[in-house]
Short mmCIF file of C-alpha atoms in Angstrom, two decimals:
data_model
loop_
_atom_site.label_atom_id
_atom_site.label_comp_id
_atom_site.label_asym_id
_atom_site.label_seq_id
_atom_site.Cartn_x
_atom_site.Cartn_y
_atom_site.Cartn_z
CA MET A 230 -34.33 61.18 -31.46
CA THR A 231 -37.08 59.05 -32.99
CA ILE A 232 -40.79 59.26 -32.25
CA ASP A 233 -42.44 56.16 -33.65
CA ALA A 234 -44.92 53.48 -32.58
CA LYS A 235 -42.32 50.87 -33.57
CA VAL A 236 -38.56 50.53 -33.21
CA ASP A 237 -37.13 50.28 -36.74
CA MET A 238 -34.11 48.14 -35.92
CA GLU A 239 -35.04 44.91 -37.71
CA GLU A 240 -32.21 42.99 -39.38
CA LEU A 241 -34.34 42.00 -42.38
CA GLY A 242 -37.29 43.46 -44.21
CA PRO A 243 -38.04 46.75 -45.96
CA GLU A 244 -35.79 49.74 -45.37
CA ASP A 245 -38.48 51.47 -43.30
CA ASP A 246 -38.16 48.69 -40.71
CA ARG A 247 -34.37 48.77 -40.39
CA HIS A 248 -33.15 52.32 -41.06
CA THR A 249 -32.52 53.01 -37.34
CA GLN A 250 -30.25 49.98 -37.12
CA GLU A 251 -28.23 51.32 -40.05
CA ILE A 252 -27.75 54.61 -38.20
CA VAL A 253 -26.70 52.86 -34.99
CA LEU A 254 -24.27 50.48 -36.73
CA HIS A 255 -22.84 53.00 -39.21
CA GLN A 256 -19.05 53.19 -39.27
CA PRO A 257 -17.35 55.40 -38.31
CA ASN A 258 -19.75 55.73 -35.41
CA PHE A 259 -20.19 59.28 -34.08
CA LEU A 260 -23.55 58.62 -32.41
CA PHE A 261 -23.34 60.11 -28.91
CA SER A 262 -26.85 59.24 -27.76
CA TYR A 263 -30.19 58.00 -29.04
CA THR A 264 -33.71 58.38 -27.65
CA HIS A 265 -36.91 56.66 -28.77
CA LEU A 266 -40.24 58.10 -27.64
CA ALA A 267 -43.82 56.77 -27.69
CA TYR A 268 -43.19 53.23 -28.87
CA GLN A 269 -45.88 50.65 -28.17
CA SER A 270 -44.65 47.51 -26.44
CA PHE A 271 -46.88 45.07 -28.31
CA LEU A 272 -45.42 46.27 -31.62
CA VAL A 273 -41.78 45.91 -30.56
CA ASP A 274 -39.65 42.79 -30.26
CA PRO A 275 -38.41 42.65 -26.63
CA THR A 276 -34.91 41.81 -27.88
CA LEU A 277 -34.74 45.25 -29.50
CA ILE A 278 -35.50 46.86 -26.14
CA ASN A 279 -32.71 44.79 -24.60
CA VAL A 280 -30.34 45.98 -27.32
CA MET A 281 -31.17 49.63 -26.59
CA GLU A 282 -30.62 49.08 -22.88
CA LYS A 283 -27.25 47.42 -23.49
CA LEU A 284 -26.25 50.40 -25.63
CA TYR A 285 -27.55 52.77 -22.90
CA PHE A 286 -30.05 54.35 -25.28
CA ASP A 287 -33.03 56.10 -23.72
CA HIS A 288 -36.45 54.70 -24.58
CA VAL A 289 -39.85 55.81 -23.30
CA ARG A 290 -43.04 53.86 -23.91
CA LEU A 291 -46.27 55.54 -24.97
CA GLY A 292 -47.78 55.02 -21.51
CA GLN A 293 -44.78 56.67 -19.84
CA VAL A 294 -45.03 59.62 -22.22
CA ARG A 295 -48.70 59.99 -21.32
CA ASP A 296 -48.03 59.79 -17.58
CA ASN A 297 -45.24 62.39 -17.65
CA PHE A 298 -45.79 64.33 -20.86
CA LYS A 299 -44.07 67.52 -19.72
CA GLU A 300 -40.97 65.48 -18.93
CA THR A 301 -40.48 64.81 -22.64
CA GLU A 302 -39.45 68.46 -23.09
CA PRO A 303 -35.88 68.05 -21.75
CA LEU A 304 -35.43 64.93 -23.89
CA ILE A 305 -36.53 66.82 -26.99
CA ARG A 306 -34.41 69.82 -25.96
CA ASP A 307 -31.35 67.56 -26.01
CA ALA A 308 -31.91 66.27 -29.57
CA ASP A 309 -29.71 67.23 -32.54
CA LEU A 310 -31.96 65.41 -35.02
CA LEU A 311 -35.62 64.49 -34.68
CA SER A 312 -37.53 61.96 -36.77
CA PHE A 313 -41.30 61.74 -36.32
CA ASP A 314 -43.32 58.93 -37.92
CA LEU A 315 -47.03 59.69 -38.27
CA CYS A 316 -47.89 56.16 -37.12
CA ALA A 317 -47.00 57.39 -33.62
CA ILE A 318 -50.32 59.31 -33.74
CA GLN A 319 -53.53 57.36 -33.17
CA SER A 320 -55.37 56.48 -36.37
CA ALA A 321 -58.46 58.46 -35.28
CA ASP A 322 -56.35 61.61 -35.69
CA ALA A 323 -54.03 60.47 -38.49
CA PRO A 324 -55.68 57.80 -40.67
CA GLY A 325 -53.33 58.64 -43.53
CA ALA A 326 -50.27 57.27 -41.77
CA VAL A 327 -48.63 54.23 -43.27
CA ASP A 328 -49.15 51.40 -40.77
CA ALA A 329 -51.57 53.55 -38.74
CA GLN A 330 -52.34 52.22 -35.25
CA PRO A 331 -55.56 52.53 -33.22
CA PHE A 332 -53.53 53.69 -30.21
CA GLY A 333 -50.95 56.44 -30.04
CA LEU A 334 -50.34 60.10 -29.37
CA THR A 335 -53.15 62.56 -29.94
CA SER A 336 -52.77 65.26 -32.57
CA GLU A 337 -52.55 67.83 -29.76
CA GLU A 338 -49.65 65.94 -28.15
CA ALA A 339 -47.91 65.70 -31.53
CA CYS A 340 -48.23 69.45 -32.00
CA GLN A 341 -46.84 70.04 -28.51
CA ILE A 342 -43.84 67.84 -29.33
CA PHE A 343 -43.18 69.83 -32.49
CA TRP A 344 -43.43 73.06 -30.51
CA PHE A 345 -40.84 71.71 -28.06
CA ALA A 346 -38.67 70.78 -31.05
CA GLY A 347 -38.97 74.26 -32.51
CA MET A 348 -37.79 75.71 -29.19
CA ASN A 349 -34.69 73.48 -29.25
CA GLU A 350 -31.66 75.61 -30.15
CA LYS A 351 -29.54 72.48 -30.72
CA LEU A 352 -31.82 70.95 -33.33
CA SER A 353 -30.28 70.89 -36.81
CA SER A 354 -32.71 68.57 -38.63
CA ILE A 355 -36.33 67.49 -38.28
CA GLY A 356 -38.37 65.12 -40.41
CA LEU A 357 -42.04 64.11 -40.56
CA TYR A 358 -42.46 60.71 -42.21
CA GLY A 359 -45.02 58.03 -43.03
CA TYR A 360 -47.81 60.01 -44.73
CA ASP A 361 -49.65 58.41 -47.63
CA PRO A 362 -52.60 60.32 -49.13
CA TYR A 363 -54.06 57.03 -50.37
CA TYR A 364 -54.98 56.11 -46.77
CA ASP A 365 -56.17 59.57 -45.73
CA ASP A 366 -59.86 60.30 -45.30
CA ALA A 367 -62.03 62.47 -47.54
CA ASN A 368 -61.22 65.58 -45.50
CA ASN A 369 -57.45 65.01 -45.65
CA LYS A 370 -57.35 64.92 -41.86
CA SER A 371 -53.79 63.56 -41.65
CA ALA A 372 -52.45 66.21 -44.02
CA LYS A 373 -54.07 68.90 -41.90
CA VAL A 374 -52.58 67.44 -38.72
CA ALA A 375 -49.13 67.37 -40.33
CA ALA A 376 -49.54 70.98 -41.51
CA VAL A 377 -50.50 72.16 -38.02
CA MET A 378 -47.54 70.28 -36.52
CA ILE A 379 -45.22 72.14 -38.88
CA TRP A 380 -46.91 75.42 -37.94
CA TYR A 381 -46.22 74.73 -34.26
CA PHE A 382 -42.59 73.93 -35.04
CA ILE A 383 -42.20 77.29 -36.75
CA GLU A 384 -43.98 79.00 -33.85
CA GLY A 385 -41.54 77.35 -31.45
CA PHE A 386 -38.58 78.32 -33.64
CA TYR A 387 -39.48 82.01 -33.46
CA SER A 388 -40.02 81.73 -29.70
CA ARG A 389 -36.45 80.63 -28.96
CA LYS A 390 -34.81 82.47 -26.07
CA ASP A 391 -31.64 80.61 -25.11
CA SER A 392 -28.20 80.84 -26.72
CA LEU A 393 -26.69 77.75 -25.04
CA SER A 394 -23.59 79.86 -24.34
CA PHE A 395 -23.38 78.74 -20.74
CA LYS A 396 -20.35 80.94 -20.03
CA SER A 397 -22.30 84.07 -20.92
CA ALA A 398 -24.16 86.39 -18.56
CA ASP A 399 -27.46 84.86 -19.72
CA TYR A 400 -26.96 81.91 -17.35
CA ILE A 401 -26.59 81.47 -13.62
CA LYS A 402 -24.04 78.81 -12.70
CA TYR A 403 -24.43 76.58 -9.63
CA THR A 404 -21.64 74.24 -8.53
CA VAL A 405 -22.34 71.39 -6.11
CA SER A 406 -19.39 69.77 -4.30
CA LEU A 407 -19.70 66.01 -3.86
CA ASP A 408 -18.14 63.41 -1.59
CA THR A 409 -17.86 60.95 -4.47
CA LYS A 410 -16.60 61.01 -8.03
CA PRO A 411 -17.14 63.25 -9.86
CA ASN A 412 -16.05 65.76 -7.22
CA ALA A 413 -18.58 68.34 -8.40
CA LEU A 414 -21.55 68.79 -10.66
CA VAL A 415 -22.47 72.04 -12.36
CA PHE A 416 -25.97 73.33 -13.08
CA TYR A 417 -26.94 76.24 -15.32
CA LYS A 418 -30.17 78.20 -15.20
CA SER A 419 -31.21 80.45 -18.06
CA LYS A 420 -32.18 83.96 -17.02
CA ARG A 421 -34.27 84.29 -20.18
CA SER A 422 -36.35 81.11 -20.15
CA GLY A 423 -35.88 79.76 -16.62
CA LYS A 424 -34.79 76.37 -18.02
CA TRP A 425 -32.09 74.28 -16.36
CA TRP A 426 -29.16 72.20 -17.63
CA MET A 427 -26.80 69.87 -15.79
CA GLU A 428 -23.17 69.51 -16.81
CA ILE A 429 -21.69 66.03 -16.50
CA PRO A 430 -17.91 65.66 -16.85
CA HIS A 431 -16.85 62.96 -19.28
CA ASN A 432 -15.20 59.73 -18.31
CA GLU A 433 -11.45 59.84 -18.88
CA THR A 434 -11.69 56.65 -20.91
CA ASN A 435 -14.67 57.87 -22.92
CA ARG A 436 -14.15 58.14 -26.65
CA PHE A 437 -16.25 61.30 -26.67
CA ASP A 438 -13.74 63.84 -25.38
CA ARG A 439 -16.18 66.48 -24.26
CA VAL A 440 -18.37 67.58 -21.40
CA SER A 441 -22.03 66.72 -21.74
CA THR A 442 -24.64 69.27 -20.70
CA VAL A 443 -28.06 67.66 -20.39
CA PRO A 444 -31.37 69.48 -19.89
CA VAL A 445 -33.36 69.01 -16.69
CA ALA A 446 -36.93 69.99 -15.89
CA THR A 447 -37.92 72.53 -13.25
CA GLN A 448 -41.51 71.34 -12.91
CA THR A 449 -40.53 67.97 -11.47
CA ILE A 450 -40.33 67.85 -7.68
CA ASN A 451 -38.12 64.75 -7.57
CA TRP A 452 -34.95 65.91 -9.36
CA HIS A 453 -33.22 62.57 -8.88
CA LYS A 454 -36.02 60.77 -10.71
CA ARG A 455 -36.08 63.52 -13.33
CA ALA A 456 -32.39 63.25 -14.14
CA LYS A 457 -32.52 59.46 -14.35
CA PHE A 458 -35.62 59.62 -16.57
CA LEU A 459 -34.09 61.98 -19.08
CA SER A 460 -30.60 60.56 -19.51
CA VAL A 461 -30.09 57.04 -18.25
CA GLY A 462 -27.74 56.49 -21.17
CA SER A 463 -25.78 59.64 -20.43
CA MET A 464 -25.24 58.61 -16.83
CA HIS A 465 -23.67 55.31 -17.88
CA ARG A 466 -21.61 56.72 -20.74
CA LEU A 467 -20.26 59.52 -18.57
CA SER A 468 -19.90 57.50 -15.37
CA CYS A 469 -22.00 59.68 -13.10
CA SER A 470 -23.03 57.51 -10.17
CA ASP A 471 -26.55 57.47 -8.73
CA GLU A 472 -25.18 58.58 -5.36
CA ALA A 473 -23.43 61.60 -6.85
CA LEU A 474 -26.48 62.45 -8.91
CA TYR A 475 -28.72 62.23 -5.85
CA GLN A 476 -26.49 64.58 -3.83
CA ALA A 477 -26.33 67.15 -6.60
CA THR A 478 -30.00 67.11 -7.53
CA THR A 479 -31.03 67.39 -3.87
CA CYS A 480 -29.15 70.70 -3.73
CA ALA A 481 -30.54 71.76 -7.10
CA GLU A 482 -34.05 71.07 -5.88
CA LYS A 483 -33.56 73.67 -3.15
CA TRP A 484 -32.41 76.24 -5.72
CA ALA A 485 -35.43 75.57 -7.91
CA ARG A 486 -37.93 76.16 -5.12
CA PRO A 487 -39.25 79.71 -4.81
CA THR A 488 -38.00 81.55 -1.73
#
């Protein structure tokens, strides 16, 4: 996962502007999914967005993040690696970011994202990039923001509750039978945190020979929209049809409602 005001997939230019492309094109390619959060459309070449859509990568503009901020949690919960560029934060809060932008996330939103990341049991690596003290103000505001973000990550880390051992007694399993392929979808609810995951069987022709379990959000009323928001790429890679997803999430919505 990358959180950046720009999409660093340029073919030419400094390494900072093309490192994502090197990750995507690296051979052998073991990249299962990629998500880009909080990019700003006027800073991104539309052809790069088209490339991400053709590769079934998830991308969420800054405005979409703002409109549905809580819905970023399942996306962050699904990340194995997270890269955060300080230019994703508005320059009023982080003037010391290289290529700082007048628009962007607030420092509070950045801290919330790092808290979500700390809570992610899957996460194996996190990086905070793009700070240059030369551009920071006299009070070192950007450095302080970065320090607080790290504090919230540590706070989230020590607040972890889930083991991700879905076969254990810590999870409740729900199976929904479908009239279309796949024949069934499986949901898991954590008894400890109350969070939900959806298991999507892999396509028989998929090179990733495994079952994908993607997080879903309980606070969203429209589960069908929620699932499509969080993992458009996963749906295509794993051949889960919209019709099947709608049937399953309609049932899951009933489970999520208090009785």
